[in-house]
Coordinates of C-alpha atoms in Angstrom, one line a residue:
M1 CA 34.2 355.3 -24.8
E2 CA 33.0 356.9 -28.1
E3 CA 30.2 358.6 -29.4
I4 CA 29.0 356.4 -33.1
Q5 CA 26.1 356.8 -35.5
V6 CA 24.0 353.5 -35.7
A7 CA 22.4 353.6 -39.2
P8 CA 18.6 352.2 -39.4
P9 CA 18.2 348.5 -40.5
K10 CA 17.9 347.7 -44.4
I11 CA 16.0 344.5 -45.7
G12 CA 16.0 341.6 -43.3
E13 CA 17.6 343.6 -40.3
V14 CA 16.8 344.8 -36.7
R15 CA 18.1 347.6 -34.7
V16 CA 18.4 346.3 -31.3
K17 CA 18.9 348.4 -28.0
I18 CA 21.3 346.3 -26.0
I19 CA 20.2 345.9 -22.5
C20 CA 23.0 343.8 -21.2
T21 CA 26.3 341.9 -22.7
S22 CA 28.9 339.9 -21.2
L23 CA 32.6 339.1 -22.2
C24 CA 33.5 335.6 -23.8
H25 CA 37.0 334.7 -24.5
G26 CA 36.1 334.7 -28.0
D27 CA 36.3 338.3 -27.7
I28 CA 39.7 338.1 -26.0
S29 CA 41.2 335.9 -28.9
F30 CA 40.1 338.3 -31.5
W31 CA 40.8 341.2 -29.7
R32 CA 44.5 339.8 -29.2
S33 CA 44.8 338.7 -33.2
E34 CA 47.1 341.4 -34.9
S35 CA 46.9 339.9 -38.3
G36 CA 45.0 337.6 -40.1
P37 CA 41.5 337.2 -41.5
F38 CA 40.5 337.4 -37.8
S39 CA 42.0 340.9 -37.2
F40 CA 39.4 343.8 -37.7
F41 CA 40.3 347.3 -36.6
P42 CA 38.6 349.7 -36.2
G43 CA 35.6 347.8 -35.0
I44 CA 33.0 347.1 -32.2
F45 CA 33.5 343.8 -30.4
G46 CA 30.8 341.8 -28.4
H47 CA 28.7 339.0 -29.5
E48 CA 27.0 337.4 -26.4
A49 CA 24.0 339.8 -25.1
A50 CA 20.4 340.5 -24.8
G51 CA 18.6 343.4 -25.7
I52 CA 15.3 344.7 -27.2
V53 CA 13.8 345.2 -30.6
E54 CA 13.8 349.1 -31.5
S55 CA 13.1 349.0 -35.2
V56 CA 12.8 346.5 -37.9
G57 CA 13.7 346.6 -42.0
E58 CA 11.5 345.8 -44.4
N59 CA 10.6 341.9 -44.8
V60 CA 11.0 341.3 -40.9
V61 CA 8.1 339.3 -39.6
E62 CA 9.5 337.1 -36.7
V63 CA 10.1 340.1 -34.5
K64 CA 8.6 343.5 -33.5
A65 CA 9.4 346.5 -31.8
G66 CA 9.6 345.5 -28.0
D67 CA 10.6 342.0 -28.2
L68 CA 13.4 340.5 -26.2
V69 CA 16.2 339.1 -28.5
L70 CA 19.5 337.6 -28.5
P71 CA 22.1 338.0 -31.2
V72 CA 23.9 334.6 -32.1
V73 CA 27.2 334.0 -34.1
Q74 CA 25.4 331.0 -35.7
R75 CA 23.3 331.9 -38.7
N76 CA 19.7 329.9 -39.1
C77 CA 17.7 331.1 -41.8
G78 CA 15.3 328.3 -41.7
E79 CA 15.1 327.9 -45.3
C80 CA 18.5 326.4 -46.9
R81 CA 18.9 322.6 -47.0
D82 CA 21.2 322.9 -44.3
C83 CA 18.7 324.8 -41.9
K84 CA 15.8 322.2 -42.9
F85 CA 18.0 319.2 -42.6
K86 CA 21.0 317.7 -40.7
G87 CA 23.5 320.1 -39.3
N88 CA 23.6 324.0 -38.3
A89 CA 26.0 325.5 -41.0
C90 CA 23.4 328.0 -42.9
T91 CA 24.3 328.7 -46.1
K92 CA 21.9 331.4 -47.1
F93 CA 24.9 333.7 -47.3
P94 CA 28.1 331.5 -47.9
A95 CA 30.4 334.3 -48.6
A96 CA 29.4 336.3 -45.5
S97 CA 32.1 338.2 -44.0
L98 CA 32.4 338.2 -40.2
N99 CA 33.1 341.9 -39.8
A100 CA 30.2 343.2 -42.0
M101 CA 26.6 342.9 -42.5
P102 CA 26.0 339.2 -44.3
R103 CA 23.8 340.4 -47.0
D104 CA 25.5 343.3 -48.6
G105 CA 28.9 343.1 -46.7
S106 CA 28.7 346.6 -45.6
S107 CA 28.4 348.5 -42.1
R108 CA 25.9 350.1 -40.0
F109 CA 28.2 351.9 -37.9
L110 CA 30.0 355.0 -38.4
D111 CA 32.7 356.8 -36.1
K112 CA 32.3 360.5 -34.8
D113 CA 34.1 361.1 -38.2
G114 CA 32.2 359.7 -40.6
Q115 CA 34.1 356.4 -41.4
P116 CA 32.6 353.1 -41.1
L117 CA 33.4 350.8 -38.3
H118 CA 33.7 347.0 -38.8
H119 CA 31.1 344.6 -37.0
F120 CA 32.0 341.5 -35.1
L121 CA 30.6 338.2 -35.4
F122 CA 27.4 339.6 -36.8
A123 CA 26.5 341.1 -33.5
S124 CA 28.9 343.8 -32.0
S125 CA 27.0 344.0 -28.9
F126 CA 29.6 346.5 -27.1
S127 CA 27.5 349.2 -28.1
E128 CA 24.1 350.7 -26.8
Y129 CA 22.6 349.9 -30.1
T130 CA 23.5 347.4 -32.9
V131 CA 22.0 346.4 -36.2
V132 CA 21.9 342.5 -36.7
D133 CA 20.5 340.7 -39.5
M134 CA 17.1 338.6 -38.8
T135 CA 19.0 335.4 -39.6
H136 CA 21.4 336.2 -36.4
L137 CA 18.5 336.9 -34.0
V138 CA 16.4 334.5 -31.7
K139 CA 13.1 335.6 -30.0
I140 CA 13.3 334.7 -26.4
S141 CA 10.5 334.7 -23.7
P142 CA 10.1 337.8 -21.6
E143 CA 9.6 335.2 -19.0
V144 CA 13.4 334.6 -19.0
P145 CA 15.5 337.6 -16.8
V146 CA 17.4 339.4 -19.4
D147 CA 20.8 338.7 -17.7
K148 CA 20.1 334.8 -17.7
A149 CA 19.0 335.3 -21.5
C150 CA 22.2 337.0 -22.3
L151 CA 24.1 333.5 -21.3
L152 CA 22.1 331.8 -23.8
S153 CA 23.5 334.0 -26.6
C154 CA 26.8 332.0 -27.0
G155 CA 29.1 330.4 -24.1
V156 CA 26.3 328.4 -22.2
T157 CA 24.7 327.2 -25.2
T158 CA 27.6 325.9 -26.9
G159 CA 28.2 323.9 -24.3
V160 CA 25.0 322.6 -23.1
G161 CA 23.8 322.0 -26.8
A162 CA 27.1 320.3 -27.3
T163 CA 26.2 317.2 -25.2
M164 CA 22.6 317.3 -26.6
K165 CA 23.1 318.0 -30.4
A166 CA 26.8 317.2 -31.1
A167 CA 27.5 314.4 -28.9
Q168 CA 24.1 313.0 -27.9
I169 CA 25.4 311.8 -24.6
E170 CA 23.5 308.6 -23.4
E171 CA 22.6 308.2 -19.5
G172 CA 25.2 306.3 -17.8
S173 CA 28.0 307.8 -20.1
T174 CA 31.4 308.8 -19.1
V175 CA 32.5 312.2 -19.9
A176 CA 35.8 314.1 -19.7
I177 CA 36.1 318.0 -20.2
F178 CA 39.1 320.0 -20.9
G179 CA 38.9 323.4 -19.7
L180 CA 36.3 324.5 -16.9
G181 CA 35.8 328.0 -18.2
T182 CA 32.1 328.9 -18.9
V183 CA 32.0 326.5 -22.0
G184 CA 33.2 323.5 -20.2
L185 CA 30.8 323.9 -17.0
A186 CA 28.0 324.2 -19.7
V187 CA 29.0 320.7 -21.1
A188 CA 29.2 319.8 -17.4
E189 CA 25.8 320.9 -16.9
G190 CA 24.4 319.4 -20.0
A191 CA 26.0 315.9 -18.9
R192 CA 24.4 316.2 -15.6
I193 CA 21.0 316.8 -17.1
R194 CA 21.8 313.9 -19.5
G195 CA 22.4 311.5 -17.0
A196 CA 26.1 311.0 -17.3
S197 CA 27.7 308.7 -14.8
K198 CA 31.2 310.4 -14.4
I199 CA 32.1 313.6 -15.2
I200 CA 35.5 314.5 -15.1
G201 CA 36.9 318.2 -15.2
I202 CA 40.5 319.0 -16.4
D203 CA 41.9 322.2 -15.4
K204 CA 45.0 324.2 -14.0
N205 CA 43.3 326.3 -11.9
L206 CA 42.4 324.5 -8.9
E207 CA 39.9 327.2 -7.8
K208 CA 37.7 325.8 -10.7
F209 CA 37.1 322.6 -8.9
E210 CA 34.7 323.5 -6.2
I211 CA 32.7 325.7 -8.5
A212 CA 32.4 323.0 -10.9
K213 CA 30.8 320.5 -8.3
K214 CA 27.7 322.7 -8.5
F215 CA 27.7 321.8 -12.3
G216 CA 27.7 318.2 -12.1
V217 CA 31.6 317.6 -12.3
T218 CA 32.3 314.3 -10.2
D219 CA 36.2 314.1 -10.7
F220 CA 39.1 316.2 -11.1
V221 CA 42.2 316.3 -12.7
N222 CA 45.0 318.9 -12.4
P223 CA 47.3 318.4 -15.5
T224 CA 50.4 319.7 -13.3
S225 CA 49.6 316.8 -10.8
C226 CA 49.9 313.9 -13.1
G227 CA 53.6 312.9 -12.4
K228 CA 54.9 311.0 -15.5
D229 CA 51.4 310.2 -17.0
S230 CA 49.9 312.4 -19.5
V231 CA 46.1 313.5 -18.9
S232 CA 45.0 310.8 -21.4
Q233 CA 46.4 308.1 -19.3
V234 CA 44.8 309.3 -16.2
I235 CA 41.5 309.6 -18.1
R236 CA 41.8 305.8 -19.1
E237 CA 42.6 304.8 -15.9
M238 CA 39.7 306.7 -14.2
T239 CA 37.6 305.4 -17.0
D240 CA 38.5 301.8 -17.5
G241 CA 39.7 302.2 -20.9
G242 CA 38.5 306.0 -21.8
A243 CA 35.8 308.3 -21.7
D244 CA 32.9 307.8 -23.7
Y245 CA 32.8 311.6 -24.6
C246 CA 35.8 314.2 -24.8
F247 CA 35.4 317.8 -24.6
E248 CA 38.1 320.3 -25.8
C249 CA 37.1 323.6 -24.6
V250 CA 39.9 325.6 -24.5
G251 CA 41.1 325.9 -28.1
S252 CA 44.6 324.0 -28.2
T253 CA 45.5 321.6 -30.8
S254 CA 47.6 319.5 -28.2
L255 CA 44.6 319.3 -25.8
I256 CA 42.7 318.3 -28.9
R257 CA 45.0 315.5 -29.3
E258 CA 45.2 314.7 -25.4
A259 CA 41.2 314.4 -25.6
F260 CA 41.1 312.0 -28.4
D261 CA 43.8 310.0 -26.8
G262 CA 41.6 309.8 -23.6
S263 CA 38.5 308.7 -25.6
R264 CA 37.5 305.2 -25.5
Q265 CA 38.7 302.6 -28.0
G266 CA 35.8 301.6 -30.6
C267 CA 33.3 304.4 -29.6
G268 CA 34.9 307.0 -28.1
K269 CA 34.0 310.5 -29.5
T270 CA 35.7 313.6 -29.1
V271 CA 33.9 317.0 -29.5
I272 CA 36.0 320.4 -30.2
L273 CA 34.5 323.5 -28.8
G274 CA 37.3 325.7 -28.3
A275 CA 38.8 327.7 -31.4
D276 CA 42.4 327.7 -31.9
L277 CA 42.9 330.9 -34.1
H278 CA 46.9 329.9 -34.7
G279 CA 45.8 327.2 -37.2
S280 CA 48.2 324.7 -35.7
P281 CA 47.6 321.2 -37.5
L282 CA 46.4 318.4 -35.8
S283 CA 47.8 314.7 -36.7
I284 CA 45.7 311.5 -36.1
H285 CA 46.6 308.0 -37.8
P286 CA 43.9 306.9 -40.1
L287 CA 43.8 303.5 -38.1
E288 CA 43.2 305.4 -34.9
I289 CA 39.6 306.6 -36.7
L290 CA 39.2 303.3 -38.2
T291 CA 39.1 301.4 -34.9
G292 CA 35.6 303.5 -34.0
K293 CA 36.9 306.6 -32.4
S294 CA 35.5 309.8 -33.9
I295 CA 36.4 313.5 -33.8
M296 CA 34.3 316.4 -34.6
G297 CA 33.9 320.4 -34.3
A298 CA 30.7 322.0 -33.0
T299 CA 30.0 325.9 -33.7
L300 CA 27.4 326.9 -30.7
G301 CA 27.3 323.2 -29.8
G302 CA 25.6 322.2 -33.1
I303 CA 22.2 323.5 -32.1
K304 CA 20.0 325.5 -34.7
P305 CA 19.4 328.6 -32.8
K306 CA 15.9 329.7 -33.5
Q307 CA 14.4 326.4 -32.6
D308 CA 17.0 325.2 -29.7
I309 CA 17.7 328.6 -27.7
P310 CA 14.0 328.8 -26.7
H311 CA 13.9 324.9 -25.5
L312 CA 17.0 325.9 -23.5
A313 CA 15.1 329.0 -22.3
Q314 CA 12.1 326.7 -21.0
K315 CA 14.4 324.2 -19.3
Y316 CA 15.6 327.2 -17.4
L317 CA 12.1 328.6 -16.4
K318 CA 11.3 324.8 -15.7
K319 CA 14.5 324.8 -13.3
E320 CA 15.9 321.8 -15.4
L321 CA 18.8 323.9 -16.7
R322 CA 20.9 325.8 -14.0
L323 CA 22.1 329.2 -15.3
D324 CA 22.4 331.6 -12.1
G325 CA 25.9 330.1 -11.2
F326 CA 27.6 331.3 -14.1
I327 CA 27.3 334.8 -13.6
T328 CA 30.0 335.6 -10.9
H329 CA 30.6 339.6 -11.6
E330 CA 28.3 342.4 -12.7
V331 CA 29.6 345.8 -13.9
N332 CA 28.2 348.9 -15.9
F333 CA 29.0 349.6 -19.4
E334 CA 31.9 352.3 -18.6
D335 CA 33.8 349.8 -16.6
I336 CA 33.8 347.2 -19.2
N337 CA 37.7 347.1 -18.8
K338 CA 36.9 345.5 -15.3
A339 CA 35.4 342.7 -17.0
F340 CA 38.4 342.2 -19.5
D341 CA 40.6 341.9 -16.4
L342 CA 38.3 339.7 -14.2
L343 CA 38.5 337.3 -17.4
L344 CA 42.1 337.6 -18.1
Q345 CA 43.1 336.9 -14.4
G346 CA 40.7 333.8 -14.4
K347 CA 38.5 335.2 -11.7
S348 CA 35.1 335.3 -13.7
L349 CA 32.9 333.0 -15.6
R350 CA 30.9 335.3 -17.1
C351 CA 30.7 339.1 -16.2
I352 CA 27.5 340.8 -16.9
I353 CA 27.9 344.4 -18.4
W354 CA 24.9 346.8 -18.0
M355 CA 24.3 349.4 -20.5
D356 CA 22.3 351.5 -18.5
R357 CA 21.6 350.5 -15.0

């Protein structure tokens, strides 16, 4: 733990008092990255959180002091062509760095010696206070408990959103999910809500299977128990030719290929939700695409944060979206390393980290 200075917000920015944050696998991946464009040091990690607006900069009209807000990785200005039309890749600041404020590329953090610290994914929520650009902030109803609201900042929204926006699963569809972490289970929850007839969960951790049933998973595949058959072969047999929708939620090029092979000929859609930071290439023959199968990626599930996250919050309040089961542990901020240990050991889905409890 270290004392830092957090500057006041500039034009279009908001200073947020973080109430609680949680640990995502994305934090682990970037933390482990020792070189390349994803290596930021020294910096402040954390990107899934909920907090209260402490102060606002000039030209900020969407929120005011006291509002409950969520920082989000995916920008949503609501003004550019992409925000107004199809897709969710906001292009208001096309050259924005992942480790600085998007408008001017500078930092709002100084360490105890007055040296700047890197931002992380436009959030830096492992801090009692942070500064977030308004395009990366979503106002949410105060009726939503703050720990449940925190879940909608990244992981759960990515999974549930992918079923509704990126894949647009139809009722009666068959779904295969590679990886039953928080994102994968959120895909299952979204598929359940959309009325999927069969939801197959693929994971090596047998303990995940009982948990997954609570989120709508109907069938399970342990990759280590498939014998000579590949996972994709097993999925094709279970779905009479292939799953209508396959979701890769781990971040492995080999699993993306397996998911694609397990999708249905002529109409199967594979959605990539995991990030492979190693950049391993994916090889697919053009004829495999020509026959009707497709593959796509979806940042934050393809949703537009400012309009879709409040909608998901309402689904929770109406008891249509189940969030409670994703929270498996809670710790105080000074015990944040316990959250890392639990996630690395595969013992937690989301560990809520309380700043001042």
